[in-house]
Coordinates of C-alpha atoms and ligand atoms in Angstrom, one line a residue:
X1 CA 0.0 0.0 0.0
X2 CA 1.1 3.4 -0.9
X3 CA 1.7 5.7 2.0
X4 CA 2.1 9.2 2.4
X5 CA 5.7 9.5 3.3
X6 CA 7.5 13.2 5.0
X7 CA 10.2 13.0 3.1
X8 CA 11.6 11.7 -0.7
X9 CA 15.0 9.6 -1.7
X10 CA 17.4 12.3 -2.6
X11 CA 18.8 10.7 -5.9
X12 CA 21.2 13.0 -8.7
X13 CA 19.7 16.4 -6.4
X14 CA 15.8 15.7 -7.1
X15 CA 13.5 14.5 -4.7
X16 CA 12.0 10.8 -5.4
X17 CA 9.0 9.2 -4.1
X18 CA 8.2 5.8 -3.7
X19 CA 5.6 3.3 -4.5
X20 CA 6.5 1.7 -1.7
X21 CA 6.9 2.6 1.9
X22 CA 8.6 1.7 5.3
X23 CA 6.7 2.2 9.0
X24 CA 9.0 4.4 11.2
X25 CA 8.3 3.6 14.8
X26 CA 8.7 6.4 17.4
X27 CA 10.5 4.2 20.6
X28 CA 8.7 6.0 23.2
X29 CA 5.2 5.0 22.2
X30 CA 5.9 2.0 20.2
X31 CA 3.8 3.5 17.2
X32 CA 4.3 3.9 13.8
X33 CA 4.8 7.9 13.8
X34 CA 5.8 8.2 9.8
X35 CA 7.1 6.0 6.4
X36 CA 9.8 6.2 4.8
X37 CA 10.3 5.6 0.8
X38 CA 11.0 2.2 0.2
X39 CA 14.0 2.1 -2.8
X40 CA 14.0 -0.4 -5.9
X41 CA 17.1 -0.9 -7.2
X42 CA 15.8 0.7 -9.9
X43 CA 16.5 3.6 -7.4
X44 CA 19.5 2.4 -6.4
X45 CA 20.4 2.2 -9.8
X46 CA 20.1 6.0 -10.6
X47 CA 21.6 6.8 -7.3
X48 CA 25.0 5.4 -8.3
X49 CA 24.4 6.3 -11.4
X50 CA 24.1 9.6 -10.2
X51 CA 26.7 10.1 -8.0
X52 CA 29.3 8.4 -10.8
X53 CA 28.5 11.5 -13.2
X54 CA 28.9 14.1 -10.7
X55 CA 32.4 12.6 -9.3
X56 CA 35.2 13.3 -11.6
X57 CA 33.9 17.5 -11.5
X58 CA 33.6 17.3 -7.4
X59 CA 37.1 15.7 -7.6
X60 CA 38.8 18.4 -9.9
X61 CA 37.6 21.5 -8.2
X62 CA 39.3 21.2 -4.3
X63 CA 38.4 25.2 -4.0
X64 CA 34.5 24.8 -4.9
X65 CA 34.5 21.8 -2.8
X66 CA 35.7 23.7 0.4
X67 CA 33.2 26.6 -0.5
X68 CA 30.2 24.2 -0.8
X69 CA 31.3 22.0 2.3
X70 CA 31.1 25.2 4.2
X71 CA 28.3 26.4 3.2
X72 CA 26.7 22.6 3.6
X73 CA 27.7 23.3 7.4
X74 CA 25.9 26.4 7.4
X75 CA 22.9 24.6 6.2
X76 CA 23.2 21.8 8.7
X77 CA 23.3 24.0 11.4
X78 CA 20.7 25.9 10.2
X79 CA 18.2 23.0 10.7
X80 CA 19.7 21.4 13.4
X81 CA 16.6 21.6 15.7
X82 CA 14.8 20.1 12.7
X83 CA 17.5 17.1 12.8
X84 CA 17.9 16.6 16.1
X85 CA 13.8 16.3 16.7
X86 CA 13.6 13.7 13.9
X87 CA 16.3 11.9 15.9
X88 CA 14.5 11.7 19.1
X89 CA 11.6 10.8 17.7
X90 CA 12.8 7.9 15.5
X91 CA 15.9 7.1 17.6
X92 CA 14.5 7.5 21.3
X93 CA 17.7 9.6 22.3
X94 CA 17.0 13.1 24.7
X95 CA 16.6 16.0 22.6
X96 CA 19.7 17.5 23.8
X97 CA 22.3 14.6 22.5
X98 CA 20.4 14.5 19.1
X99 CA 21.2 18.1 19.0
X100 CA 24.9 17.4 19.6
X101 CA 24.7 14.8 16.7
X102 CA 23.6 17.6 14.4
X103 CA 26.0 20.1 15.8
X104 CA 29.0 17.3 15.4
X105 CA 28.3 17.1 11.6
X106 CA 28.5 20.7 11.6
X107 CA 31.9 20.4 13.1
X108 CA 33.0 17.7 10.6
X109 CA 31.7 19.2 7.9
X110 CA 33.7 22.8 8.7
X111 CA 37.0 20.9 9.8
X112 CA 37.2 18.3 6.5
X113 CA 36.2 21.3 3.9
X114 CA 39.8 22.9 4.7
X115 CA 41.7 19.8 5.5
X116 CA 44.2 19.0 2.2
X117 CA 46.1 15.9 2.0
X118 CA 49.0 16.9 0.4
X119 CA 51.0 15.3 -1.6
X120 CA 54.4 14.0 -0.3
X121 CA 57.3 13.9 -2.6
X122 CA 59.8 11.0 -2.0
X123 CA 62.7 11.9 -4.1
X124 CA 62.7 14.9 -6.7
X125 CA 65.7 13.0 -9.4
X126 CA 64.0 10.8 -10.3
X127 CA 60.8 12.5 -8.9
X128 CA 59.0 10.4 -6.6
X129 CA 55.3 11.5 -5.6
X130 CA 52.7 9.6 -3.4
X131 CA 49.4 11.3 -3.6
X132 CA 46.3 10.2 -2.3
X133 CA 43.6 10.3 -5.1
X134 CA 39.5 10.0 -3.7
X135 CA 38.1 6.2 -5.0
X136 CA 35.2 7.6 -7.0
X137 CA 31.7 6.4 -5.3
X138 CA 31.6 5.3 -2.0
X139 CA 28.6 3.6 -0.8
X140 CA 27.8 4.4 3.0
X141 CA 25.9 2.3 4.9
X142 CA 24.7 3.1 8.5
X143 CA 23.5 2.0 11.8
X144 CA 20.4 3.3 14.3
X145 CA 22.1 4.5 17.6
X146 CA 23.7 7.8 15.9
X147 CA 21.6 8.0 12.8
X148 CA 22.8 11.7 11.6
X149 CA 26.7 11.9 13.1
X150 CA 28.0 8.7 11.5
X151 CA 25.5 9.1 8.5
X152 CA 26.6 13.0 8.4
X153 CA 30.1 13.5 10.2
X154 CA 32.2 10.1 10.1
X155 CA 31.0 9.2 6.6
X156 CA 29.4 12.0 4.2
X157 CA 31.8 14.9 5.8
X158 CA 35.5 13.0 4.8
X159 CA 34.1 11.0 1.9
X160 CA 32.9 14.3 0.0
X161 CA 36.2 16.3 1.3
X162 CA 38.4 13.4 -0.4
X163 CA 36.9 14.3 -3.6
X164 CA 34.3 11.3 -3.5
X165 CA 30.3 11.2 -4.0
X166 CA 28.3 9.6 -2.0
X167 CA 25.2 6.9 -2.1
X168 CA 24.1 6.7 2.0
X169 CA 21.9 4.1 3.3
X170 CA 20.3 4.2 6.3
X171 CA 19.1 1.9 8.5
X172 CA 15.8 1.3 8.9
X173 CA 14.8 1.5 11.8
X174 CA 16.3 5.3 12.0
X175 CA 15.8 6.4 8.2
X176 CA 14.2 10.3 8.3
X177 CA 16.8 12.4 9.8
X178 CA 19.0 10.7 7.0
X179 CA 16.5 11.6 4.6
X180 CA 16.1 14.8 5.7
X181 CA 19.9 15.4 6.0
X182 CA 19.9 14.7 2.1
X183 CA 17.4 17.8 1.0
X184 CA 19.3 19.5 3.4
X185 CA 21.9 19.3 1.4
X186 CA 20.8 18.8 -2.1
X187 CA 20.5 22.7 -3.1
X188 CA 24.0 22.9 -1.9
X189 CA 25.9 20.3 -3.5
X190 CA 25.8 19.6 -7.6
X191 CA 23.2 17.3 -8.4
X192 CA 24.6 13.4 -7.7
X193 CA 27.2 14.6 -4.7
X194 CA 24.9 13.1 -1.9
X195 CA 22.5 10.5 -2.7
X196 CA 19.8 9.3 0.1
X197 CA 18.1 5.8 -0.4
X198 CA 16.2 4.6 2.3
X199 CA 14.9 0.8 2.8
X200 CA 15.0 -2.4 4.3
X201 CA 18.0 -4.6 5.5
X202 CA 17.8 -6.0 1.6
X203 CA 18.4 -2.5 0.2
X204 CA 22.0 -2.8 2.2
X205 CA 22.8 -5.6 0.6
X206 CA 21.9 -4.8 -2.9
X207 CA 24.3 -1.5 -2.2
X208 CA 27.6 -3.7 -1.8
X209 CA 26.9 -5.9 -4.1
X210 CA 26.2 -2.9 -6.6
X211 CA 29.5 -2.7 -9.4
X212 CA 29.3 1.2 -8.9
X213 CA 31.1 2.1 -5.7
X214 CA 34.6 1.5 -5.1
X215 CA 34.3 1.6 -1.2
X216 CA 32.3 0.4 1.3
X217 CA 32.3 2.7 4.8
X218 CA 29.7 0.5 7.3
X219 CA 29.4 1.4 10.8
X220 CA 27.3 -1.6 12.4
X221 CA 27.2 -4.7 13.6
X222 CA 29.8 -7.6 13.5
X223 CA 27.3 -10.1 11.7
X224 CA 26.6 -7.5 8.9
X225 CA 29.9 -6.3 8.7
X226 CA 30.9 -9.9 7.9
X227 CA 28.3 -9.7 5.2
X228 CA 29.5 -6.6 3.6
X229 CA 32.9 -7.7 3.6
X230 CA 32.0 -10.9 1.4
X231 CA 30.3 -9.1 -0.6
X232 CA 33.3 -6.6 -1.1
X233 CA 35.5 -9.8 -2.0
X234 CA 33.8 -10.0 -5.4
X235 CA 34.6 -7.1 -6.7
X236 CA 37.9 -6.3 -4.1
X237 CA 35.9 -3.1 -3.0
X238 CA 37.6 -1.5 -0.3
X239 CA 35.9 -1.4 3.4
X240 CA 35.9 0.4 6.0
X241 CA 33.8 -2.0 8.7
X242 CA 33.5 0.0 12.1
X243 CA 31.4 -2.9 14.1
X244 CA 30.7 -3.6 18.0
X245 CA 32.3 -3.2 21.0
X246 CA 32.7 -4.4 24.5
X247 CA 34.3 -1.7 26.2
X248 CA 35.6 -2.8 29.5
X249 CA 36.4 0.1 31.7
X250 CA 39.2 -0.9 34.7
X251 CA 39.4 0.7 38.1
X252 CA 43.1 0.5 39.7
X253 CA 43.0 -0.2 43.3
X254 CA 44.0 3.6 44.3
X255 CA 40.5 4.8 42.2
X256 CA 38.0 6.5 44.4
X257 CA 34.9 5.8 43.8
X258 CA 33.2 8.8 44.4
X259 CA 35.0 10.7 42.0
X260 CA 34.5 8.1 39.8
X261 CA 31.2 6.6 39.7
X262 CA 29.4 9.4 37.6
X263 CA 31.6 9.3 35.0
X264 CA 31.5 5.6 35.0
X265 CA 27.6 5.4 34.6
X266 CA 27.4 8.3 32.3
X267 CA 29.9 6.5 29.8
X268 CA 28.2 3.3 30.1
X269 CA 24.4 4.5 30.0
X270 CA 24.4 7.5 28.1
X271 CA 22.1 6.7 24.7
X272 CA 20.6 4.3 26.8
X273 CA 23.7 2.2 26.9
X274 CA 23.6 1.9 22.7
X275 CA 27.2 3.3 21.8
X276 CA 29.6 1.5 20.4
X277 CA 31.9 2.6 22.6
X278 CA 29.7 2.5 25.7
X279 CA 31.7 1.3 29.0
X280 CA 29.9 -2.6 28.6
X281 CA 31.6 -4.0 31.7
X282 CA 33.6 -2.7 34.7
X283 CA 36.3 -4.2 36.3
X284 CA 37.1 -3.4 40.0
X285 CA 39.3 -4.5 42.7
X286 CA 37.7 -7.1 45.0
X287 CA 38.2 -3.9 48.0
X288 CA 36.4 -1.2 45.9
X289 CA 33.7 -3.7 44.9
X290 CA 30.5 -3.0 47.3
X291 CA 31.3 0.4 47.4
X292 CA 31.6 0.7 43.5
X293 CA 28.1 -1.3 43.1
X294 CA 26.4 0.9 45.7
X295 CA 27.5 3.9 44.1
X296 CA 26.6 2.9 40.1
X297 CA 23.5 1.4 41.6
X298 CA 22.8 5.1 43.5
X299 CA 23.0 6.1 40.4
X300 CA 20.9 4.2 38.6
X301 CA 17.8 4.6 40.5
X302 CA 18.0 8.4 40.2
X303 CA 18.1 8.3 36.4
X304 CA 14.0 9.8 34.9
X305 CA 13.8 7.0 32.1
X306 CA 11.0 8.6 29.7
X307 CA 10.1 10.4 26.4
X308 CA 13.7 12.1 25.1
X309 CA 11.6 15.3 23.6
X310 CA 10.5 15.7 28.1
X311 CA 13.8 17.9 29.3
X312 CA 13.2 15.9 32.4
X313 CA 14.1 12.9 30.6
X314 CA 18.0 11.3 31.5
X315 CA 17.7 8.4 29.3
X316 CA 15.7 7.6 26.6
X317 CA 13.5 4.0 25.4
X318 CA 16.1 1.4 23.6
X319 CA 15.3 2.2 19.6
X320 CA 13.2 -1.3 18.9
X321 CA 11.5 -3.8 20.4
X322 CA 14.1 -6.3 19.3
X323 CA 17.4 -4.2 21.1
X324 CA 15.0 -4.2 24.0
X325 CA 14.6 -7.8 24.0
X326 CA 18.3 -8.1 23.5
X327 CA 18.8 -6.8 27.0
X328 CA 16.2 -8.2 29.0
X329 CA 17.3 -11.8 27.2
X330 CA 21.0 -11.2 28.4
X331 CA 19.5 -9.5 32.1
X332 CA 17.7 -13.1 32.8
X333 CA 20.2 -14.6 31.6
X334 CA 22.6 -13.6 33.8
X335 CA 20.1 -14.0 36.9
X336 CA 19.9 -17.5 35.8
X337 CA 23.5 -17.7 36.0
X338 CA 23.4 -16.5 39.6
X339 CA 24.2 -12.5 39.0
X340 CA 22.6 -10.1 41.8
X341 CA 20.9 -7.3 40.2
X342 CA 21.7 -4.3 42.4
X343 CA 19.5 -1.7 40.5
X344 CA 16.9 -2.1 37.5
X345 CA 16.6 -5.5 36.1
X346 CA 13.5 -5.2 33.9
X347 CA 12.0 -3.4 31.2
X348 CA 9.5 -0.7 32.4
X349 CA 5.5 -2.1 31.5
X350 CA 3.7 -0.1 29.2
X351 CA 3.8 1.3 25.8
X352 CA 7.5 2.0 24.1
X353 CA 10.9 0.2 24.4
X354 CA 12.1 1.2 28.0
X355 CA 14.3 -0.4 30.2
X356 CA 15.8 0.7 33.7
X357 CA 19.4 1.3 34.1
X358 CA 20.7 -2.2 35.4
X359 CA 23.5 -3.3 37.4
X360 CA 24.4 -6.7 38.2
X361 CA 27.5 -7.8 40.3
X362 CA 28.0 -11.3 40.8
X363 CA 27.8 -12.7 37.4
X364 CA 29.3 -16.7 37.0
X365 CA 32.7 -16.8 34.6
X366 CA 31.7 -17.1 31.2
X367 CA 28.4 -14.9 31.5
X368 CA 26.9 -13.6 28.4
X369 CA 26.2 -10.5 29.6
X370 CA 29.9 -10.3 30.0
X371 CA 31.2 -11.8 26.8
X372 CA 28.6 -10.2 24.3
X373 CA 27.7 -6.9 23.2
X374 CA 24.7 -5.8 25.4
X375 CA 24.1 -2.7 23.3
X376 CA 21.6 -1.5 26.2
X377 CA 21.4 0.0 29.6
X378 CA 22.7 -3.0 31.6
X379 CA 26.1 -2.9 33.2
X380 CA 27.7 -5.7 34.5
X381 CA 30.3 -5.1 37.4
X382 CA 33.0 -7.9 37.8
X383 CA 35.4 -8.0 41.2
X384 CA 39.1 -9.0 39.9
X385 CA 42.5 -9.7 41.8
X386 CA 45.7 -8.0 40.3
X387 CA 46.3 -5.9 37.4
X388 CA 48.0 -9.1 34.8
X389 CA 44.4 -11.2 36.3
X390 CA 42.1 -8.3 34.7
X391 CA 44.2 -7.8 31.8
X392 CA 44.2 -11.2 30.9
X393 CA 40.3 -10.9 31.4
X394 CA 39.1 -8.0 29.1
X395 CA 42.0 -8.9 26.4
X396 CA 40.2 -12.8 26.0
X397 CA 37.4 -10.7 23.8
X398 CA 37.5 -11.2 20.4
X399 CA 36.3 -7.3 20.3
X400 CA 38.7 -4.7 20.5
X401 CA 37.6 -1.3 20.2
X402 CA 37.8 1.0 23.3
X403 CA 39.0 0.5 27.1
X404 CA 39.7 2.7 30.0
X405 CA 41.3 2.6 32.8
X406 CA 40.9 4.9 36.3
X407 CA 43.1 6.0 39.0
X408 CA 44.6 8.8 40.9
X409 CA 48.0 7.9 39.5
X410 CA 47.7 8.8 35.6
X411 CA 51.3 7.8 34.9
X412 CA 50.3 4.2 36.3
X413 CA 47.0 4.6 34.3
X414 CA 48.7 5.0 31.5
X415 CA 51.0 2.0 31.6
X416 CA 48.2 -0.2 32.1
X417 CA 46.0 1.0 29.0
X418 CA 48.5 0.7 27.0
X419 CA 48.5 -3.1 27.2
X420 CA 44.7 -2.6 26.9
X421 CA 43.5 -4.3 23.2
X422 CA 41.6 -2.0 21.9
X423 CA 41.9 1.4 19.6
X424 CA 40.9 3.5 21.4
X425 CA 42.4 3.6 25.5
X426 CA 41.0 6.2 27.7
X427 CA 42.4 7.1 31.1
X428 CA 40.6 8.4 33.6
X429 CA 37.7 9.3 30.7
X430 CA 36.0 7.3 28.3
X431 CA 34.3 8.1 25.0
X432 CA 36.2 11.0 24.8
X433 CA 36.9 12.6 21.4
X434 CA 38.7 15.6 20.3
X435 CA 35.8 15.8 17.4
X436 CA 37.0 15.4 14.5
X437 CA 40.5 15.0 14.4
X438 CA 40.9 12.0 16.6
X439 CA 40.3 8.8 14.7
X440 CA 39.1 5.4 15.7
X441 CA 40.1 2.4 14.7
X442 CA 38.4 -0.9 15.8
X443 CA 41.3 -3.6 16.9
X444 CA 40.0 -7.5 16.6
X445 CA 36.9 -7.9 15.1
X446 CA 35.8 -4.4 16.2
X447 CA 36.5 -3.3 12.8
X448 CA 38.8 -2.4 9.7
X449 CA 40.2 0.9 8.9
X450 CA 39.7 3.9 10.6
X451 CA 37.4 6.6 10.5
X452 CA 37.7 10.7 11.8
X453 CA 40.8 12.6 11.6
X454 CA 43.5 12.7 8.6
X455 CA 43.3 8.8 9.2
X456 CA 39.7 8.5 8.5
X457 CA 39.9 10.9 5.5
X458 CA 43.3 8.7 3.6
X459 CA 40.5 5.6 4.2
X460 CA 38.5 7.3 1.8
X461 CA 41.3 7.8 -0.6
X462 CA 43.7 5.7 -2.6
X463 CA 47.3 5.9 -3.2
X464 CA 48.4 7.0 -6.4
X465 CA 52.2 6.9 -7.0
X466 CA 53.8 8.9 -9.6
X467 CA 58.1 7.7 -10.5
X468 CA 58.9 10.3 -12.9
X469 CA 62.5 9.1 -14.3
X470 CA 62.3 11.8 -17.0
X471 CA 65.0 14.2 -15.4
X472 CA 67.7 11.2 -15.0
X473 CA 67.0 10.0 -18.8
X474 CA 67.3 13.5 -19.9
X475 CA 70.2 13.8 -18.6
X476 CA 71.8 11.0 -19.8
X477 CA 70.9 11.1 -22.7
X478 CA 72.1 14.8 -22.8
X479 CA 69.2 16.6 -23.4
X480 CA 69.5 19.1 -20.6
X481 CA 72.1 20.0 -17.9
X482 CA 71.3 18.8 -14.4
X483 CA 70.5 22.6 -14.1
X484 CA 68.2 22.7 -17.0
X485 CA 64.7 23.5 -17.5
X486 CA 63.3 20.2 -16.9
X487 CA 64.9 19.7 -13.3
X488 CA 62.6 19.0 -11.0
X489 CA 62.7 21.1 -7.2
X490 CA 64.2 19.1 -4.6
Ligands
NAD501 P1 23.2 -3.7 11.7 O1 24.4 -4.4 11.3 O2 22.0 -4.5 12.0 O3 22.8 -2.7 10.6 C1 23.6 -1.7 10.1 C2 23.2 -1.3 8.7 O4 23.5 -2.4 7.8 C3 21.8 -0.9 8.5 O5 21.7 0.2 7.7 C4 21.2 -2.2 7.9 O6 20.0 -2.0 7.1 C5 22.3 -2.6 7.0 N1 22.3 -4.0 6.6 C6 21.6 -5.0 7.1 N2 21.8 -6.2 6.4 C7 22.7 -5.9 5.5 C8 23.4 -6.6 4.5 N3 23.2 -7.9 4.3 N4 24.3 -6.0 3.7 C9 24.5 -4.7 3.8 N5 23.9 -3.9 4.8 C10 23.0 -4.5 5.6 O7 23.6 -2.8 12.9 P2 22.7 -2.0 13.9 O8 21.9 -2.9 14.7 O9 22.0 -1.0 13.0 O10 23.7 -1.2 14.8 C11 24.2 -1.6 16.0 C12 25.6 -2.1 15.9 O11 26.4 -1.1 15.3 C13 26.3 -2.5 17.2 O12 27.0 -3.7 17.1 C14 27.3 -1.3 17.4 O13 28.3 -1.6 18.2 C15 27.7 -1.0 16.0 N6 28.2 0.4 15.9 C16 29.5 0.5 15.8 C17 30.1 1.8 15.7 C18 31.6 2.0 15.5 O14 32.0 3.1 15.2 N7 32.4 1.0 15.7 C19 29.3 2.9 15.8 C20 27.9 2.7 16.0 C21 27.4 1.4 16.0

């Protein structure tokens, strides 16, 4: 059935409608609040399509793309209450953090349009240049916890700065604020720069195996990102997979908690626990355990769970009924196992996907809460003996993307998170980012490549080496004088 949906595909700068149409659920209440256009790959088709006709001119012309990145920011900022109310309606997020996702693209958007990567000359006789060259058309594809900063900051910003056009695909469940990101920018850009096609988990699949895009940037989770980079193997795409996390977070015996503990929670439950790089297990000292519980679990019962456009609100619903399943599944679990749940434990009754903040101590070795990605608001706290007993611990995950470690002795800190196995190692902080010129980089099967930064902005490049023996021949063969006109600048 046809439905009436808020906003088009954005495909080669025009806006196009659907026959065929997605339900957008709003967390809180658990209703279907809008549709989104469902794409064909007839659409997907003319996206690529698009976006390969408008490359090679966005790739010559590095002074218009800097003029029409900043003015893009302008734009973006310009409708960022827009954005960030789309977000918290689709995405269940408070109002406030889906403003900060809006404002982050800004900031991307500002910082990539001036960024050059220059080109570094190895040897000027013969004359040696490495360059980095954009890959043509990159197909994004993006998950629901942060539907406009990775859609908007860690993927369109770079990719278009390299000299690349783009074909994003969001998810699903979060699809609007994408949309509307794309007619944001549409009367910006030249027509086929930034392409929007929204529609079901199929839709992402059709997109990597499509012959048009040279790279494949996927934020997501492991399971998919396995996906994408089979498909990527046919062709020998280049990816950039930026999958789960289980973040552990390690308090040194000298830690006090007090100082602590807010900062702790914050990092583990902030988005309602659905970051990648959320704190997803705590390690204490066996002396600092009750105390450490008592003062996450203090915490916890404090936090308003509710609506995130209600100011009141401190963490939103989970974004689907299925993440919110997710966590009540590994919750029981873990009772089962024997855990003691020392705040939360359940979902709350009613309509939307809510859950209490939960923390459990006392979880058996082995416990799934543990092991897996909870993506949710349930922390498990785990009691360990020395420093080469915890390490040993949070290094067994096949995961690898953040850590952090706390005490009033950074120095010591310091020494420990760097034997940490992740990307990312935070000391006395965690999720910290000097937005967006600190890159991250999944370890393990946290991901491949990196994204933010002049890291993140090479992975959207490739290198193109130019060994220019013309000088040396030259001047063998007596053409010019090692002065002459042809000698390159060293
Ligand atoms: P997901 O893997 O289910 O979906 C991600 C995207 O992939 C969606 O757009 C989806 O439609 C698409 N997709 C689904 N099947 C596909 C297929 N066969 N081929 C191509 N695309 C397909 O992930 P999610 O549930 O939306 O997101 C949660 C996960 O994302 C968590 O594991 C989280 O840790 C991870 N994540 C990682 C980072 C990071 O930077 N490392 C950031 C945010 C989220």
């Amino acid at each position: 059935m046809t439905r009436q949906t808020p906003f088009p595909l954005t495909i080669g700068g025009a806006a196009v409608r659907t026959a065929a149409a997605l339900p957008v659920e709003n967390p809180a209440t658990g209703e279907v609040f809008a549709y989104a256009p469902a794409a064909t790959r007839e659409d997907l088709d003319a996206a690529f399509d698009a976006a390969s006709r408008a490359q090679p001119g966005w790739a010559a012309d590095a002074a218009r793309r800097e003029r029409d990145l900043l003015a893009a920011a302008e734009a973006v900022a310009a409708a960022a209450d827009e954005l960030a109310e789309l977000v918290t309606t689709e995405q269940g997020k408070p109002l406030a953090e889906a403003r900060a996702e809006a404002l982050g693209t800004v900031a991307a958007l500002r910082h990539f349009a001036t960024i050059r990567l220059e080109p570094t000359v190895l040897s000027g006789d013969p004359q040696v240049v490495v360059r980095r060259r954009p890959v043509g058309v990159v197909a994004a594809i993006t998950p629901w916890n942060s539907p406009i900063l990775v859609a908007g900051g860690m993927k369109i910003a770079p990719a278009l700065a390299a000299g690349n056009t783009v074909v994003l695909k969001p998810s699903p469940l979060t699809p609007l604020s994408a949309l509307r990101l794309g007619e944001v920018l549409a009367p910006i850009l030249p027509d086929g720069v930034v392409n929007v096609v929204s529609g079901g988990n199929e839709l992402g699949a059709w997109t990597t195996e499509h012959p048009v895009p040279r790279l494949l940037t996927f934020t997501g989770s492991p399971a998919t990102g396995r996906l994408v980079a089979q498909a990527a193997a046919r062709d020998l795409k280049r990816t950039v997979l930026e999958l789960g996390g289980n973040d552990p977070a390690i308090l040194l015996d000298d830690a006090v908690v007090a100082d602590v503990a807010e900062a702790l929670f914050w990092a583990a439950f902030g988005n309602a626990g659905q970051t990648c790089v959320a704190i997803k297990r705590v390690y204490v000292p066996h002396r600092l355990h009750d105390e450490l519980v008592a003062a996450l679990a203090a915490l916890a019962d404090e936090v308003v769970v509710g609506d995130g456009h209600d100011p009141a609100t401190g963490m939103g619903p989970l974004t689907s009924a299925a993440q919110r399943d997710v966590v009540t599944g590994l919750v029981e679990d873990a009772v089962g196992g024997g855990a003691r749940v020392a705040s939360g434990g359940k979902p709350v009754k009613g309509p939307g996907y809510f859950h209490r903040p939960t923390v459990l101590d006392s979880l058996a070795d082995g416990a799934r809460l543990v092991e897996e990605e909870q993506f949710g608001p349930a922390l498990p706290v785990v009691a360990y003996r020395d420093v080469d007993d915890v390490l040993r611990r949070v290094n067994a995950s096949n995961y690898g993307l953040g850590g952090s470690v706390w005490s009033t002795d950074p120095e010591r800190a310091r020494a420990v998170a760097d034997r940490v196995e992740a990307g990312t190692t935070w000391v006395n902080t965690h999720r910290g980012s000097l937005w967006p010129l600190q890159p991250t980089a999944g370890h393990k099967q946290s991901g491949v490549g990196a994204e933010l930064g002049v890291w993140g902005l090479e992975s959207f490049t490739d290198l193109s080496i130019q060994h220019d023996a013309l000088a040396v021949t030259a001047r063998r063969v007596g053409l010019v004088t090692a002065a002459g006109p042809d000698r390159p600048e060293e």
